[in-house]
Each structure stands twice: as C-alpha cells, then as structure tokens.
Amino acid sequence: MDIRGLGYIGLDVADGDAWRVYAGALGAMVVDAAGDESFGMKIDDRPYRVLVQPTDGEEGLAFAGWELPDET
C-alpha cells in the first residue's frame, strides 16, 4: 500500500468549547461539519482536516483517513 500522508482525523472530546478555542489559537478556521455539536478544523483547501466530536464517553482518536495515490 502506497500511503501518501494523513488526510484527516476525528477526535472524540469531552469539552468541545475548549477545542473551539484551541482551534482559534492554532489559526484553524472552525466550520460546521455534521449539523450537531461537531465541528471541523480547516487549515487548507480541504473541507477540514480535523473533525471534533463531543462525547460523554471515552476521549481520543475516533478515526483516521489516509491519502493514497488513487481509488484502488
């Protein structure tokens, strides 16, 4: 498999508001992502690179997407 790079990640977090502040401190644009309390952190031409999802459960990495050379 020819992985080119990390495309995006999703994070489950307890305090979404704190992550909104953190996104601003990083210089990322906060964008609505899923129509709920989730939001994306936009840093380039992609819709977002980090999806932040509030959770009442365990915090951490929810998913990751990899950049590959083609669909196959």
XYZ file of N, CA and C in Angstrom:
216
model
N 0.844 -1.176 0.000
C 0.000 0.000 0.000
C 0.890 1.239 0.000
N 0.583 2.182 -0.856
C 1.377 3.395 -1.029
C 0.687 4.569 -0.340
N 0.854 4.668 0.973
C 0.236 5.756 1.728
C 1.034 7.030 1.483
N 0.331 8.090 1.065
C 0.986 9.365 0.764
C 1.025 10.301 1.961
N 0.044 10.182 2.862
C 0.018 11.052 4.030
C -1.267 10.876 4.802
N -1.316 11.516 5.928
C -2.522 11.516 6.753
C -3.483 12.542 6.181
N -4.690 12.116 5.818
C -5.669 13.016 5.204
C -6.499 13.773 6.224
N -6.983 13.056 7.240
C -7.836 13.681 8.252
C -7.923 12.778 9.465
N -8.353 13.363 10.582
C -8.607 12.597 11.803
C -9.906 13.064 12.425
N -10.485 12.211 13.226
C -11.645 12.553 14.031
C -11.307 12.334 15.496
N -11.704 13.282 16.322
C -11.420 13.203 17.747
C -12.713 13.226 18.546
N -12.841 12.329 19.512
C -13.928 12.373 20.488
C -13.409 13.144 21.688
N -14.113 14.221 22.059
C -13.643 15.092 23.138
C -14.775 15.373 24.126
N -14.418 15.610 25.379
C -15.404 15.924 26.411
C -15.810 17.395 26.375
N -14.881 18.275 26.026
C -15.145 19.718 26.070
C -14.959 20.333 24.684
N -16.021 20.292 23.883
C -15.964 20.839 22.537
C -15.674 22.322 22.508
N -16.187 23.069 23.492
C -15.945 24.516 23.530
C -14.466 24.829 23.712
N -13.791 24.063 24.541
C -12.350 24.270 24.729
C -11.597 23.991 23.436
N -12.050 22.999 22.667
C -11.405 22.689 21.398
C -11.661 23.781 20.369
N -12.801 24.454 20.437
C -13.042 25.602 19.540
C -12.027 26.710 19.820
N -11.763 26.971 21.085
C -10.765 27.976 21.470
C -9.384 27.537 20.985
N -9.067 26.264 21.183
C -7.783 25.721 20.739
C -7.621 25.845 19.223
N -8.684 25.582 18.484
C -8.638 25.715 17.024
C -8.279 27.143 16.632
N -8.888 28.113 17.294
C -8.574 29.511 17.017
C -7.127 29.848 17.342
N -6.625 29.304 18.443
C -5.241 29.554 18.830
C -4.271 28.965 17.807
N -4.671 27.867 17.172
C -3.835 27.255 16.138
C -3.923 27.982 14.799
N -4.906 28.861 14.662
C -5.107 29.558 13.406
C -5.995 28.797 12.435
N -6.677 27.768 12.912
C -7.577 26.979 12.070
C -8.943 27.656 12.001
N -9.606 27.522 10.865
C -10.965 28.018 10.717
C -11.904 26.943 11.255
N -12.862 27.338 12.091
C -13.851 26.411 12.624
C -15.036 26.390 11.666
N -15.404 25.189 11.196
C -16.514 25.041 10.251
C -17.498 24.000 10.778
N -18.791 24.266 10.594
C -19.800 23.275 10.952
C -19.593 22.048 10.086
N -19.688 20.870 10.699
C -19.343 19.666 9.959
C -20.491 18.669 9.841
N -21.270 18.498 10.876
C -22.245 17.409 10.847
C -23.639 17.856 11.260
N -23.859 19.139 11.441
C -25.173 19.620 11.816
C -25.497 19.439 13.286
N -24.546 19.003 14.079
C -24.758 18.902 15.520
C -23.662 19.705 16.215
N -23.188 19.265 17.347
C -22.139 19.991 18.058
C -20.747 19.719 17.492
N -20.652 18.807 16.552
C -19.363 18.514 15.928
C -18.929 19.678 15.042
N -17.627 19.839 14.890
C -17.118 20.878 14.000
C -15.794 20.442 13.414
N -15.463 21.050 12.299
C -14.198 20.769 11.643
C -13.206 21.881 11.877
N -11.936 21.522 11.835
C -10.848 22.484 11.895
C -10.223 22.528 10.501
N -10.439 23.621 9.793
C -9.973 23.788 8.413
C -8.640 24.527 8.418
N -7.641 23.925 7.745
C -6.308 24.541 7.714
C -5.764 24.710 6.304
N -6.500 24.174 5.313
C -6.047 24.274 3.920
C -7.262 24.220 3.003
N -7.094 23.761 1.770
C -8.188 23.772 0.801
C -9.213 22.647 1.014
N -8.937 21.712 1.871
C -9.884 20.634 2.172
C -11.019 21.163 3.049
N -12.185 20.475 3.033
C -13.295 20.927 3.877
C -12.895 21.044 5.346
N -12.117 20.097 5.842
C -11.494 20.145 7.160
C -10.484 19.015 7.259
N -9.544 19.140 8.169
C -8.554 18.080 8.400
C -8.796 17.375 9.732
N -9.417 18.083 10.677
C -9.713 17.510 11.989
C -11.201 17.688 12.253
N -11.884 16.587 12.581
C -13.283 16.646 12.990
C -13.325 16.428 14.487
N -13.931 17.363 15.206
C -14.039 17.292 16.660
C -15.481 16.940 17.004
N -15.648 15.831 17.739
C -16.970 15.326 18.091
C -17.100 15.256 19.607
N -17.992 16.054 20.199
C -18.211 15.938 21.646
C -18.741 14.549 22.006
N -18.286 14.035 23.143
C -18.711 12.726 23.615
C -18.881 12.726 25.115
N -19.758 11.866 25.593
C -19.895 11.637 27.030
C -19.068 10.430 27.458
N -18.531 9.723 26.485
C -17.748 8.518 26.746
C -16.267 8.798 26.752
N -15.519 7.836 26.254
C -14.068 7.911 26.253
C -13.567 8.896 25.192
N -12.587 9.709 25.580
C -11.976 10.659 24.653
C -10.838 9.984 23.891
N -10.564 10.508 22.703
C -9.416 10.009 21.953
C -9.660 10.028 20.462
N -8.786 9.348 19.764
C -8.868 9.260 18.313
C -10.059 8.392 17.937
N -10.980 8.938 17.128
C -12.162 8.199 16.694
C -11.914 7.513 15.349
N -11.200 8.189 14.445
C -10.907 7.623 13.128
C -9.792 8.413 12.470
N -9.223 7.824 11.431
C -8.193 8.490 10.635
C -8.404 8.103 9.182
N -8.130 9.035 8.292
C -8.213 8.770 6.858
C -6.872 9.056 6.213
N -6.453 8.166 5.332
C -5.139 8.258 4.712
C -5.235 8.688 3.258
N -4.262 9.438 2.791
C -4.192 9.839 1.394
C -3.415 8.783 0.624
N -4.050 8.299 -0.456
C -3.464 7.276 -1.308
C -3.347 7.818 -2.734
N -2.566 7.192 -3.581
C -2.360 7.745 -4.918
C -3.592 7.678 -5.826
N -4.510 6.701 -5.584
C -5.711 6.596 -6.408
C -6.776 5.797 -5.641
N -7.937 5.601 -6.259
C -9.041 4.917 -5.587
C -8.777 3.447 -5.302
N -8.003 2.794 -6.123
C -7.759 1.369 -5.896
C -6.837 1.152 -4.728
